[in-house]
Short mmCIF file of N, CA, C and O in Angstrom, two decimals:
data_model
loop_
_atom_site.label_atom_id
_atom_site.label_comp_id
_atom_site.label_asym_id
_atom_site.label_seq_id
_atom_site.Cartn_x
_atom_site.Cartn_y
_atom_site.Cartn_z
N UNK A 1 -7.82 -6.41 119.10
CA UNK A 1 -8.07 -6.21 120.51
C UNK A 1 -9.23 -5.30 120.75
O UNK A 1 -10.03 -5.61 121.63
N UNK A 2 -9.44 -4.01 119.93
CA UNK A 2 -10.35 -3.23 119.88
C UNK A 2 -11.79 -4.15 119.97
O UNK A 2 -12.69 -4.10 120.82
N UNK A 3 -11.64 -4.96 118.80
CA UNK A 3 -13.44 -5.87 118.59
C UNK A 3 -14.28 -6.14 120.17
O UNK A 3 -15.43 -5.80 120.44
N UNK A 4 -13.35 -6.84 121.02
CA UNK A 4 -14.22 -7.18 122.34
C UNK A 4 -14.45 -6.11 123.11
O UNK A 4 -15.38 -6.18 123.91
N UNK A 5 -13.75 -5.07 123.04
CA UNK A 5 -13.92 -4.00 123.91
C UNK A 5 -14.75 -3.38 123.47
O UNK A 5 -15.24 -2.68 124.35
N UNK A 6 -15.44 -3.17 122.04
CA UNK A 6 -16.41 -2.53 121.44
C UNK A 6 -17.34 -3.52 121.82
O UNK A 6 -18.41 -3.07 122.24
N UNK A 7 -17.22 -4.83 121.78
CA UNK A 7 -19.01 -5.48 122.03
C UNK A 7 -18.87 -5.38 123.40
O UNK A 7 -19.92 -5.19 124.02
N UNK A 8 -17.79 -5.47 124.08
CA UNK A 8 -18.56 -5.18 125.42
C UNK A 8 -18.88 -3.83 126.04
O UNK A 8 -19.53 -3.83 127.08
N UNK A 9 -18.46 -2.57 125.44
CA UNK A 9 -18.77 -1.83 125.13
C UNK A 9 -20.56 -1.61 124.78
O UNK A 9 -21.31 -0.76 125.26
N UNK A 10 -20.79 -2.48 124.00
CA UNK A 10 -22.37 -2.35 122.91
C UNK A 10 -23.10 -3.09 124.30
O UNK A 10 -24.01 -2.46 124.83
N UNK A 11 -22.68 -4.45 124.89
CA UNK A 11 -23.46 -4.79 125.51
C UNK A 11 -24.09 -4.00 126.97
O UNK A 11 -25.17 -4.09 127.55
N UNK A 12 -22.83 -3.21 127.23
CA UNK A 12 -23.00 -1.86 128.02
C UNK A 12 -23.67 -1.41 128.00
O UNK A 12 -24.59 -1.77 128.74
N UNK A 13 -23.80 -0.51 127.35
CA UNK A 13 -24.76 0.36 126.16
C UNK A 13 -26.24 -0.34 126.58
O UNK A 13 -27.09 0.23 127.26
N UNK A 14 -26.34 -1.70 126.01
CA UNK A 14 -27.53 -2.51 125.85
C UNK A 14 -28.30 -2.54 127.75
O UNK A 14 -29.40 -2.31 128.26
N UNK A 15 -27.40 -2.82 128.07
CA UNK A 15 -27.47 -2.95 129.85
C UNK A 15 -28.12 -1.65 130.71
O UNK A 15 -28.92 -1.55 131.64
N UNK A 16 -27.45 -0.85 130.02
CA UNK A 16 -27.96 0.54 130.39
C UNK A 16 -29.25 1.40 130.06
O UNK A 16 -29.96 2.29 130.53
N UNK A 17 -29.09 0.54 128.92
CA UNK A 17 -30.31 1.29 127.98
C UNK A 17 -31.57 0.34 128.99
O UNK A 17 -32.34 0.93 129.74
N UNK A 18 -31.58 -1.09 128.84
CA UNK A 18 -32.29 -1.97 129.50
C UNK A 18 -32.72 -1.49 130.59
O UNK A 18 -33.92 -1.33 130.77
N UNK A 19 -31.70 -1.16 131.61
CA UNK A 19 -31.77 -0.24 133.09
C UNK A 19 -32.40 1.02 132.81
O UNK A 19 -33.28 1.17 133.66
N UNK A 20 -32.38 1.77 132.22
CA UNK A 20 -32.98 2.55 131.86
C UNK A 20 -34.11 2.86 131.25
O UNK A 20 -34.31 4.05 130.97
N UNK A 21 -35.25 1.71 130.85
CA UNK A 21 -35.65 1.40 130.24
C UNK A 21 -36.77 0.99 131.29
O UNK A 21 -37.88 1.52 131.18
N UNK A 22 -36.52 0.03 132.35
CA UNK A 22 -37.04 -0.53 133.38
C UNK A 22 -37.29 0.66 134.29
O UNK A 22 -38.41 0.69 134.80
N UNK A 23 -36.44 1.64 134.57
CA UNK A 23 -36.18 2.40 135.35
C UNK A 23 -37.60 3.40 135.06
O UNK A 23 -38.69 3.67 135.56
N UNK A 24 -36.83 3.68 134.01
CA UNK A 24 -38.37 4.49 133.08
C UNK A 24 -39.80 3.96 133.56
O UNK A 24 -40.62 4.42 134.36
N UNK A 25 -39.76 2.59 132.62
CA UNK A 25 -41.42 1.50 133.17
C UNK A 25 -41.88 2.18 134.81
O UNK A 25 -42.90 2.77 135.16
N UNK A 26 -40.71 1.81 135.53
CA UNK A 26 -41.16 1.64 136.88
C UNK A 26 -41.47 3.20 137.38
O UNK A 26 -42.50 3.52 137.99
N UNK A 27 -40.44 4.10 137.05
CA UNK A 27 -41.22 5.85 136.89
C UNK A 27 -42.71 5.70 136.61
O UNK A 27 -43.67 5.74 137.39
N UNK A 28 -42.66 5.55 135.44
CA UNK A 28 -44.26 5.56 134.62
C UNK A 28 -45.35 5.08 135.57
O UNK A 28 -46.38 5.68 135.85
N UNK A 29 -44.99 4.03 135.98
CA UNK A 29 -45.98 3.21 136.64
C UNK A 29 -46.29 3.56 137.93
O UNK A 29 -47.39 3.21 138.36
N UNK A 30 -45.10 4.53 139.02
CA UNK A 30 -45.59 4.82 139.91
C UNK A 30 -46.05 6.32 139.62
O UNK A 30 -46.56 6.91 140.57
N UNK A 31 -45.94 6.93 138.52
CA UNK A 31 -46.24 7.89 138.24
C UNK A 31 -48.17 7.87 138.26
O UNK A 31 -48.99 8.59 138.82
N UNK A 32 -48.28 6.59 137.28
CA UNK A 32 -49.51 6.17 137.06
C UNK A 32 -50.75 6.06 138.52
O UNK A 32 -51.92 6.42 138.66
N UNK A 33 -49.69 5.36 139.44
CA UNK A 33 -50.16 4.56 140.86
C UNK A 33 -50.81 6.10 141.59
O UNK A 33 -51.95 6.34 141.97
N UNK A 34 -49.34 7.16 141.60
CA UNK A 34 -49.64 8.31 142.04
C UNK A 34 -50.83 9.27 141.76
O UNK A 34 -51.39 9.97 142.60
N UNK A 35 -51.18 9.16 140.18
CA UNK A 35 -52.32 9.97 139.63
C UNK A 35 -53.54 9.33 140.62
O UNK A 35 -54.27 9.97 141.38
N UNK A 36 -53.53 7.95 140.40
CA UNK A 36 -54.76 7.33 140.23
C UNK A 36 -54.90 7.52 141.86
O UNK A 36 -56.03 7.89 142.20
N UNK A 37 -54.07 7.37 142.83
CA UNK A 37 -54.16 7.69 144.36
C UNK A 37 -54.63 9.72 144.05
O UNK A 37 -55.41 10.52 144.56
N UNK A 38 -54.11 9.74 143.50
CA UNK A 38 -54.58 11.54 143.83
C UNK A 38 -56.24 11.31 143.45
O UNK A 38 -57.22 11.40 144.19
N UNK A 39 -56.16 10.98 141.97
CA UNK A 39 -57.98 10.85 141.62
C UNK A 39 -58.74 10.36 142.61
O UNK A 39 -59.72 10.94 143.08
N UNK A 40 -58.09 8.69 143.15
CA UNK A 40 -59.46 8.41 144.48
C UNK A 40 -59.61 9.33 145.62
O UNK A 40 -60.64 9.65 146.22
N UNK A 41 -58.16 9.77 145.84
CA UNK A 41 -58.60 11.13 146.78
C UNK A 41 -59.45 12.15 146.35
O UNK A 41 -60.41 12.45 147.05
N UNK A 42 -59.30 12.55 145.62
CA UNK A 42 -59.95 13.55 145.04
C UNK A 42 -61.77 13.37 144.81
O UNK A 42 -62.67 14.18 144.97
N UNK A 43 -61.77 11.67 144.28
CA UNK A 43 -62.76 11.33 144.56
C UNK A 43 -63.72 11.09 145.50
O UNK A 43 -64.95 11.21 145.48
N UNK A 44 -62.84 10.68 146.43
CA UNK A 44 -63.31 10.43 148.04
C UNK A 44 -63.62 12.21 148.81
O UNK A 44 -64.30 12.49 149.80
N UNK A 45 -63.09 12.83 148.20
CA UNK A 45 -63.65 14.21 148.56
C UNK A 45 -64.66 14.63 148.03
O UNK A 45 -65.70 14.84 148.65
N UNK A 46 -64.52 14.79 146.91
CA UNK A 46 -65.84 14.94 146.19
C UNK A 46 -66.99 13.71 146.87
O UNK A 46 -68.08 14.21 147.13
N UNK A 47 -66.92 12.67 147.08
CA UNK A 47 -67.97 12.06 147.89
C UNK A 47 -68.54 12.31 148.60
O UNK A 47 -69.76 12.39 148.73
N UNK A 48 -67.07 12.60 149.71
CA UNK A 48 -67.77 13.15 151.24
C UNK A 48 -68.42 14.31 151.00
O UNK A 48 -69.60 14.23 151.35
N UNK A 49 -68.02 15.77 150.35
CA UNK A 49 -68.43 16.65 150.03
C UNK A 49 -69.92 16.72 149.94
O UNK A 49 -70.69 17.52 150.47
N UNK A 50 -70.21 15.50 148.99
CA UNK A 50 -71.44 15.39 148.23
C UNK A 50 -72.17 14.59 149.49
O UNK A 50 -73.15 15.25 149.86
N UNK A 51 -72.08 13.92 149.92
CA UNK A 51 -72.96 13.38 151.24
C UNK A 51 -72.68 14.34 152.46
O UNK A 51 -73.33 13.87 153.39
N UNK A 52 -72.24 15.10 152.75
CA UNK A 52 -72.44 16.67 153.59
C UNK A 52 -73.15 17.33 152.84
O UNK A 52 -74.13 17.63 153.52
N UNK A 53 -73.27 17.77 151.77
CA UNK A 53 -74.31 18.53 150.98
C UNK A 53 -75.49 18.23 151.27
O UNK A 53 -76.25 18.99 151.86
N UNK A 54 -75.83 16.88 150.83
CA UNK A 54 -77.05 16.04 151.24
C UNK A 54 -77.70 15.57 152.60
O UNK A 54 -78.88 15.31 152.85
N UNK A 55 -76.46 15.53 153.49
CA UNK A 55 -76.88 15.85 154.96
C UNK A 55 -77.82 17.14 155.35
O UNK A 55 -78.97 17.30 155.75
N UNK A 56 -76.62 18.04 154.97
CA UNK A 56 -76.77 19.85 155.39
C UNK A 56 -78.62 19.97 154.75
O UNK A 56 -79.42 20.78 155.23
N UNK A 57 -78.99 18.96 153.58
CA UNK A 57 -80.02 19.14 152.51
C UNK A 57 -81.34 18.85 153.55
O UNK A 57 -82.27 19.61 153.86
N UNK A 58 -81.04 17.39 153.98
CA UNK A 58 -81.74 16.96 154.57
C UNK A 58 -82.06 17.49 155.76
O UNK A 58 -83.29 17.61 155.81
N UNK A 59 -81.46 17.93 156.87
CA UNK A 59 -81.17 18.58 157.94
C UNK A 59 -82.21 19.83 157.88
O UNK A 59 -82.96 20.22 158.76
N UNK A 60 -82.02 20.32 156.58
CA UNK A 60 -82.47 21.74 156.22
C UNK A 60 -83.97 21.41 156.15
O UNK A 60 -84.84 22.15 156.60
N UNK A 61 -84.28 19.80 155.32
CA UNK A 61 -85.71 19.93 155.23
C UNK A 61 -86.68 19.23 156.46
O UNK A 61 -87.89 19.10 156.60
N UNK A 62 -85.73 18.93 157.09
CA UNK A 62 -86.67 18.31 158.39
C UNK A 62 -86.58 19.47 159.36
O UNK A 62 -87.57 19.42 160.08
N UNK A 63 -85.66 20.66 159.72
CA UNK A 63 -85.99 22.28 160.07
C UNK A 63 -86.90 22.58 159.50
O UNK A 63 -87.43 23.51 160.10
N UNK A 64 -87.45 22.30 158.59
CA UNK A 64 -88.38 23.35 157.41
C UNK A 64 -89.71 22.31 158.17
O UNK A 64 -90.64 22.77 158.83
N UNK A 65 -89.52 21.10 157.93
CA UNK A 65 -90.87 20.32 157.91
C UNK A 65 -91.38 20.83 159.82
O UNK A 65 -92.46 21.23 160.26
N UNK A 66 -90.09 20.56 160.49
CA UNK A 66 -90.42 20.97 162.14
C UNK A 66 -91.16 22.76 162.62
O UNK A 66 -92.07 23.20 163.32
N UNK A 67 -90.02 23.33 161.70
CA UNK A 67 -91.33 24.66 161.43
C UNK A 67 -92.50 24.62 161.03
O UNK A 67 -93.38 25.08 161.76
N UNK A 68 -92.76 24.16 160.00
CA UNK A 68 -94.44 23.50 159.16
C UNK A 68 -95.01 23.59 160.37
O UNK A 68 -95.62 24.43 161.03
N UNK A 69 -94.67 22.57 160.47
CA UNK A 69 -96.02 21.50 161.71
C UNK A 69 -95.84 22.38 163.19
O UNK A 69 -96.70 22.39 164.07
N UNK A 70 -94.70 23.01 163.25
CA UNK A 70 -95.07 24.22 164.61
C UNK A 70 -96.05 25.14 164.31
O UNK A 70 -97.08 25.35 164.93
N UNK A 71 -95.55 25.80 163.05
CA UNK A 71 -97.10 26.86 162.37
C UNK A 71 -98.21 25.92 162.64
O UNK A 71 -98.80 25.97 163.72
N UNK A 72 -98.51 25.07 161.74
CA UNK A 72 -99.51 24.13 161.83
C UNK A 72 -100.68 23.91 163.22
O UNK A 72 -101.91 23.90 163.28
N UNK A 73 -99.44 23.73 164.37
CA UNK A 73 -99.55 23.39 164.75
C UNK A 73 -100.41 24.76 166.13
O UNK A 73 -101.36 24.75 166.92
N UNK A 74 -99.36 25.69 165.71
CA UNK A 74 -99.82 27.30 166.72
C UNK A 74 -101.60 27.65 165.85
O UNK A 74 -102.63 28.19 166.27
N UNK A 75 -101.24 27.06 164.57
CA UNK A 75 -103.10 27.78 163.59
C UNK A 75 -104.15 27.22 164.27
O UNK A 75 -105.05 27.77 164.91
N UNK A 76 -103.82 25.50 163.98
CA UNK A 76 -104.54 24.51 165.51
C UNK A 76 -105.28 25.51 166.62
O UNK A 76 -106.46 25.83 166.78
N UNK A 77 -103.76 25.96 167.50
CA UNK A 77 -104.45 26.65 168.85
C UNK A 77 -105.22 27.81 168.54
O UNK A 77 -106.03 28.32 169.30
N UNK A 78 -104.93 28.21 167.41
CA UNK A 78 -105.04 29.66 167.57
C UNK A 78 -107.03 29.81 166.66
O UNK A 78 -108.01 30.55 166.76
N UNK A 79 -106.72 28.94 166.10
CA UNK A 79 -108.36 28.32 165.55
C UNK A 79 -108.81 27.74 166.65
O UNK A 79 -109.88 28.32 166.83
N UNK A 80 -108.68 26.97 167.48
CA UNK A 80 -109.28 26.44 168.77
C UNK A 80 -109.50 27.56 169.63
O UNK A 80 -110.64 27.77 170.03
N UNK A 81 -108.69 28.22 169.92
CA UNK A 81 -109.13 29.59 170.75
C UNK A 81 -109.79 30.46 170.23
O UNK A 81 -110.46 31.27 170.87
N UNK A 82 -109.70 30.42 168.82
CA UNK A 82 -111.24 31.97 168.35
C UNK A 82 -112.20 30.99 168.37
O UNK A 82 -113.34 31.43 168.53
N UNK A 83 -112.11 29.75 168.25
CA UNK A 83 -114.04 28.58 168.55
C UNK A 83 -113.70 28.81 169.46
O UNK A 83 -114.52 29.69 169.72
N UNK A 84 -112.97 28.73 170.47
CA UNK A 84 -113.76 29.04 171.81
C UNK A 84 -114.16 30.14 172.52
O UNK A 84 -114.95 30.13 173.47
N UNK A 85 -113.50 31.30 171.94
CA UNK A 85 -114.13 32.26 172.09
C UNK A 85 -115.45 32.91 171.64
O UNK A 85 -116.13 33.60 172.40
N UNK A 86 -115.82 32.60 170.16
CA UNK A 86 -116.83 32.33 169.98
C UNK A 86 -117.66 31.77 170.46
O UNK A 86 -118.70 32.42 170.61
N UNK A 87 -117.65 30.62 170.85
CA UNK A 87 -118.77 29.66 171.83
C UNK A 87 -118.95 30.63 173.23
O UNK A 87 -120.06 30.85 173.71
N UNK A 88 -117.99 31.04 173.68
CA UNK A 88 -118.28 31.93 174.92
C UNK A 88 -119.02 33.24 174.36
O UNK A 88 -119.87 33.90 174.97
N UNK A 89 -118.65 33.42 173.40
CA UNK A 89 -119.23 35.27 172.71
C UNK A 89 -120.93 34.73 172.75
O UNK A 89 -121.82 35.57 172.89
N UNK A 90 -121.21 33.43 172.63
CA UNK A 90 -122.48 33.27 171.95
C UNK A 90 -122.88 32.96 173.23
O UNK A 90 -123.63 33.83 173.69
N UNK A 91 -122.60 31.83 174.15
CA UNK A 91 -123.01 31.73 175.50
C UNK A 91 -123.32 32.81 176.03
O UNK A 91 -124.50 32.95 176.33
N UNK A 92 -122.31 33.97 176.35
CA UNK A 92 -122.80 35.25 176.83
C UNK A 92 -123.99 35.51 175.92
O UNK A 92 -125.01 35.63 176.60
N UNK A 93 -124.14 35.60 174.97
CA UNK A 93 -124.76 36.91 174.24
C UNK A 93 -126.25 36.28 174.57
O UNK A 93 -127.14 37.01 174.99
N UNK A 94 -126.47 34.74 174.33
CA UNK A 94 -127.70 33.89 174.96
C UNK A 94 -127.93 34.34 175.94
O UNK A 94 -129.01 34.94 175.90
N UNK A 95 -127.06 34.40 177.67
CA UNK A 95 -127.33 34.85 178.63
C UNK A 95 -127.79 36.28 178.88
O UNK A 95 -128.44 36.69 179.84
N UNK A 96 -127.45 36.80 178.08
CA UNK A 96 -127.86 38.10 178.32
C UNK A 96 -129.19 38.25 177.82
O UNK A 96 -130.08 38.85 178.42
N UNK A 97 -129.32 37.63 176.60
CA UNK A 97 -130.96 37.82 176.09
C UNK A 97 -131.68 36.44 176.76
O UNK A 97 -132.68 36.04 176.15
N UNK A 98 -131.43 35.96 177.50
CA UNK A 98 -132.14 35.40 178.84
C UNK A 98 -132.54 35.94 179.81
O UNK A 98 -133.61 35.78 180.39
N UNK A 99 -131.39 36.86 180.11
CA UNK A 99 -131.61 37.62 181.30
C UNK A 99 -132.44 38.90 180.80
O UNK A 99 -133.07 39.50 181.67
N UNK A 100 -132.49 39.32 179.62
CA UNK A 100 -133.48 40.06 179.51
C UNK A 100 -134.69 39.60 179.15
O UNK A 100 -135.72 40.27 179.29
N UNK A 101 -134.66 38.72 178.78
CA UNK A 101 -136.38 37.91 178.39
C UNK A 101 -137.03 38.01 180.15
O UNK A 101 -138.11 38.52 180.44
N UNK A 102 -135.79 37.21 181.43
CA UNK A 102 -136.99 37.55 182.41
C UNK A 102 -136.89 38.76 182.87
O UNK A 102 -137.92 39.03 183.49
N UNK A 103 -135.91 39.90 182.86
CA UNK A 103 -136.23 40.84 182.94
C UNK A 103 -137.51 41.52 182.65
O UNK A 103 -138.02 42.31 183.44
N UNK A 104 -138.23 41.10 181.07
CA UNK A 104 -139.47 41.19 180.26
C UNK A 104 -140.33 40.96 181.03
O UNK A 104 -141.09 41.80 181.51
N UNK A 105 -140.32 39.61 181.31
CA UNK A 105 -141.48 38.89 181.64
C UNK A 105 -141.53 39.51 183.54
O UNK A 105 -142.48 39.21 184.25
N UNK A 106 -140.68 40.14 183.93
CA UNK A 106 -140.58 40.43 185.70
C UNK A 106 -141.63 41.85 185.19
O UNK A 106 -142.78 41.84 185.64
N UNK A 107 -141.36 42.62 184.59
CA UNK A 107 -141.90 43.87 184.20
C UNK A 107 -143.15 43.83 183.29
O UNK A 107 -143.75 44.84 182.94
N UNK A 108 -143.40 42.86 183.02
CA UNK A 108 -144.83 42.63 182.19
C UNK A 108 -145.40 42.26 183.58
O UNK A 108 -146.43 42.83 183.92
N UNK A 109 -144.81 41.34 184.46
CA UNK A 109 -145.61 41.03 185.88
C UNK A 109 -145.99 42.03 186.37
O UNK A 109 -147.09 42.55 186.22
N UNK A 110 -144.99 42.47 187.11
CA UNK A 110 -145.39 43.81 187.92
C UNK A 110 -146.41 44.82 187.31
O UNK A 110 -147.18 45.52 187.96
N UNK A 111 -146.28 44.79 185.99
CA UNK A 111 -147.38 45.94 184.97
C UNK A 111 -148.30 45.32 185.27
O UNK A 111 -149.28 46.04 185.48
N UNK A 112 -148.61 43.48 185.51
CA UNK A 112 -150.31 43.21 185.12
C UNK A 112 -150.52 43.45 186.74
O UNK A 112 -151.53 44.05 187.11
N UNK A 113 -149.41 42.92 187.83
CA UNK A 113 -149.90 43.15 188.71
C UNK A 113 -150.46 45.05 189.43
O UNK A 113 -151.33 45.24 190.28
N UNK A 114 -149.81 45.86 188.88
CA UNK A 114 -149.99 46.91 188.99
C UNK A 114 -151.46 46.91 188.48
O UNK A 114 -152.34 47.05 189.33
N UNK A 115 -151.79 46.79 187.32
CA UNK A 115 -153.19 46.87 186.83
C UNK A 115 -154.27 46.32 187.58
O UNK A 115 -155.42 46.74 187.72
N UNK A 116 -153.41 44.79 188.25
CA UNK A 116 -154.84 44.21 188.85
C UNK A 116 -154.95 44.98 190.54
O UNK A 116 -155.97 45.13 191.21
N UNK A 117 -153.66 45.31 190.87
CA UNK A 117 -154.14 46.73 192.24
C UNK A 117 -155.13 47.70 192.28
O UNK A 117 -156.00 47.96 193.11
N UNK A 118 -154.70 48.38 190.80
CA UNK A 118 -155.37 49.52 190.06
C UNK A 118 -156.97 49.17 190.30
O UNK A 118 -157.81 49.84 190.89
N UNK A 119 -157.12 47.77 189.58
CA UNK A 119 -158.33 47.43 189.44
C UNK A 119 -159.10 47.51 190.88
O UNK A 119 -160.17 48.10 191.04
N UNK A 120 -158.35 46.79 191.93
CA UNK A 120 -159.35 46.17 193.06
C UNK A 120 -159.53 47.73 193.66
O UNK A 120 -160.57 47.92 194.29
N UNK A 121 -158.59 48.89 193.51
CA UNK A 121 -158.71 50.17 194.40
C UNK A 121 -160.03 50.59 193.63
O UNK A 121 -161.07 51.06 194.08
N UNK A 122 -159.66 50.28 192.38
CA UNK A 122 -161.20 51.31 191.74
C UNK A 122 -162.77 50.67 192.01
O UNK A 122 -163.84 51.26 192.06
N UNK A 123 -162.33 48.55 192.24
CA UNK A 123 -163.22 48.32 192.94
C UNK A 123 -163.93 48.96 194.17
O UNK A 123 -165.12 49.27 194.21
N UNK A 124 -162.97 49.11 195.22
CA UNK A 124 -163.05 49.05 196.41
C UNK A 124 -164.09 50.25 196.36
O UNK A 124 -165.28 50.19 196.68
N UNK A 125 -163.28 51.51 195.81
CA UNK A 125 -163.83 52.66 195.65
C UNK A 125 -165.35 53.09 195.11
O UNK A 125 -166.17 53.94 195.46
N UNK A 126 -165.31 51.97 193.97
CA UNK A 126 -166.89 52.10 193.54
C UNK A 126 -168.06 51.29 194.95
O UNK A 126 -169.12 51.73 195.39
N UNK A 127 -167.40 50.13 195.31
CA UNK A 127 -167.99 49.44 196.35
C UNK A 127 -168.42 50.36 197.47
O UNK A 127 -169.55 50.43 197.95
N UNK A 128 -167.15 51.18 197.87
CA UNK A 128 -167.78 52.14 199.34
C UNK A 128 -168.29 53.12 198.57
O UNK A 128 -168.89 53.86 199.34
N UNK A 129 -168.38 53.54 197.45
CA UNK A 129 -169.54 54.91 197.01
C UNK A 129 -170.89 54.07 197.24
O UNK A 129 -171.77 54.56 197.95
N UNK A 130 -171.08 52.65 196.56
CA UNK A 130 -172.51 52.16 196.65
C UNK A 130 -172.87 51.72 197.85
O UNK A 130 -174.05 51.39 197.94
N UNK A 131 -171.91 51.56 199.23
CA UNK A 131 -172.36 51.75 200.54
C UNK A 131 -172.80 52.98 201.21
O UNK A 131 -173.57 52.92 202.16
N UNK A 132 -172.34 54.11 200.74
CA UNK A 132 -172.12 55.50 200.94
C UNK A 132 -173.53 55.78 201.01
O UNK A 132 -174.38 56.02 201.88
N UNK A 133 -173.43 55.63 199.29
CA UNK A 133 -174.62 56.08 198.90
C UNK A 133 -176.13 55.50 199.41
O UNK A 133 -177.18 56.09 199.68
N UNK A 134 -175.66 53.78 199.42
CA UNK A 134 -177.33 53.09 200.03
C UNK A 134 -177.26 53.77 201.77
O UNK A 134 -178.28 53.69 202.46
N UNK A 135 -176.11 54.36 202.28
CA UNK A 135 -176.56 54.80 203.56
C UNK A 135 -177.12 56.23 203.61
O UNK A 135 -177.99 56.84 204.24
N UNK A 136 -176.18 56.51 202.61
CA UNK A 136 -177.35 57.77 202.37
C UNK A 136 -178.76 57.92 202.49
O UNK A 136 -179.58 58.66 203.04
N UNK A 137 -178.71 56.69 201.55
CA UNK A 137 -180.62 56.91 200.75
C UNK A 137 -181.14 56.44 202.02
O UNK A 137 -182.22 56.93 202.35
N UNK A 138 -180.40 55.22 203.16
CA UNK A 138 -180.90 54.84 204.64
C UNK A 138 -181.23 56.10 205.64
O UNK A 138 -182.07 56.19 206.54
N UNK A 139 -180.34 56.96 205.19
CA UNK A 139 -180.37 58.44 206.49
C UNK A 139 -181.69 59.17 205.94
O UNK A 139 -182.75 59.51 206.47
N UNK A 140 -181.24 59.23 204.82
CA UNK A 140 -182.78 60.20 204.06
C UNK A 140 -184.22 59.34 204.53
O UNK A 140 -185.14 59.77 205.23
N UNK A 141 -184.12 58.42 204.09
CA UNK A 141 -185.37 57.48 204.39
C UNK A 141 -185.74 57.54 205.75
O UNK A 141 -186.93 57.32 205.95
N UNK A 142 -184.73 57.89 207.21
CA UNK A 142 -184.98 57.72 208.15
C UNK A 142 -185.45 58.90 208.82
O UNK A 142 -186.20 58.90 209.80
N UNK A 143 -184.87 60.13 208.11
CA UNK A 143 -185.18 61.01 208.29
C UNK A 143 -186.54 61.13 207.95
O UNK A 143 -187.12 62.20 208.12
#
């Protein structure tokens, strides 16, 4: 009587172990499912991570390039405004030695004209001595 109760007993055993066995597999496997979901997460972070890095990167160098070209861009004015100040420094500085050239030439006038006054008085003067005088020599003679 014992014999069947021992194999069914063994096949027990066998059933359990089997169940247990499967049970296990199917542990393992969602054990497996679970890693590999943590890794793509993990991966998918590390992704995003890494394309915010490269954003923040980029972001950073088009700030940098928009500063550039503002400097760039203030040297521009700021070189355009010393040429133009220059061009005015030189415009003036022309005008002024214009304005003194006829200043020159007003005062070289007046000097020649002064001279040629000078001249006609000392004419005039020698002219009425040689009237003076021929009336003189007329009074003497008449006398």
């Amino acid at each position: 009587m014992r014999g069947p109760i021992i194999k069914e007993s063994a096949r027990q055993e066998r059933r359990e172990e089997k169940t247990e066995r499967r049970r296990e597999e199917r542990r393992r496997k969602e054990r497996r499912r679970e890693e590999r979901r943590r890794e793509e997460r993990r991966s998918e972070k590390r992704r995003r991570e890494e394309r915010r890095r490269e954003e923040r990167r980029k972001e950073e160098r088009r700030r940098e390039e928009r500063r550039d070209e503002r400097r760039r861009e203030e040297r521009r004015r700021e070189e355009r405004r010393s040429e133009e100040r220059r061009r005015e420094e030189r415009r003036s500085e022309e005008r002024r030695r214009e304005e003194w050239r006829r200043e020159e030439r007003r005062r070289q006038e007046r000097r020649r004209e002064e001279r040629r006054r000078e001249e006609r008085r000392r004419e005039e003067r020698r002219s009425d001595e040689r009237r003076r005088s021929v009336q003189g020599h007329d009074l003497a003679f008449m006398a």
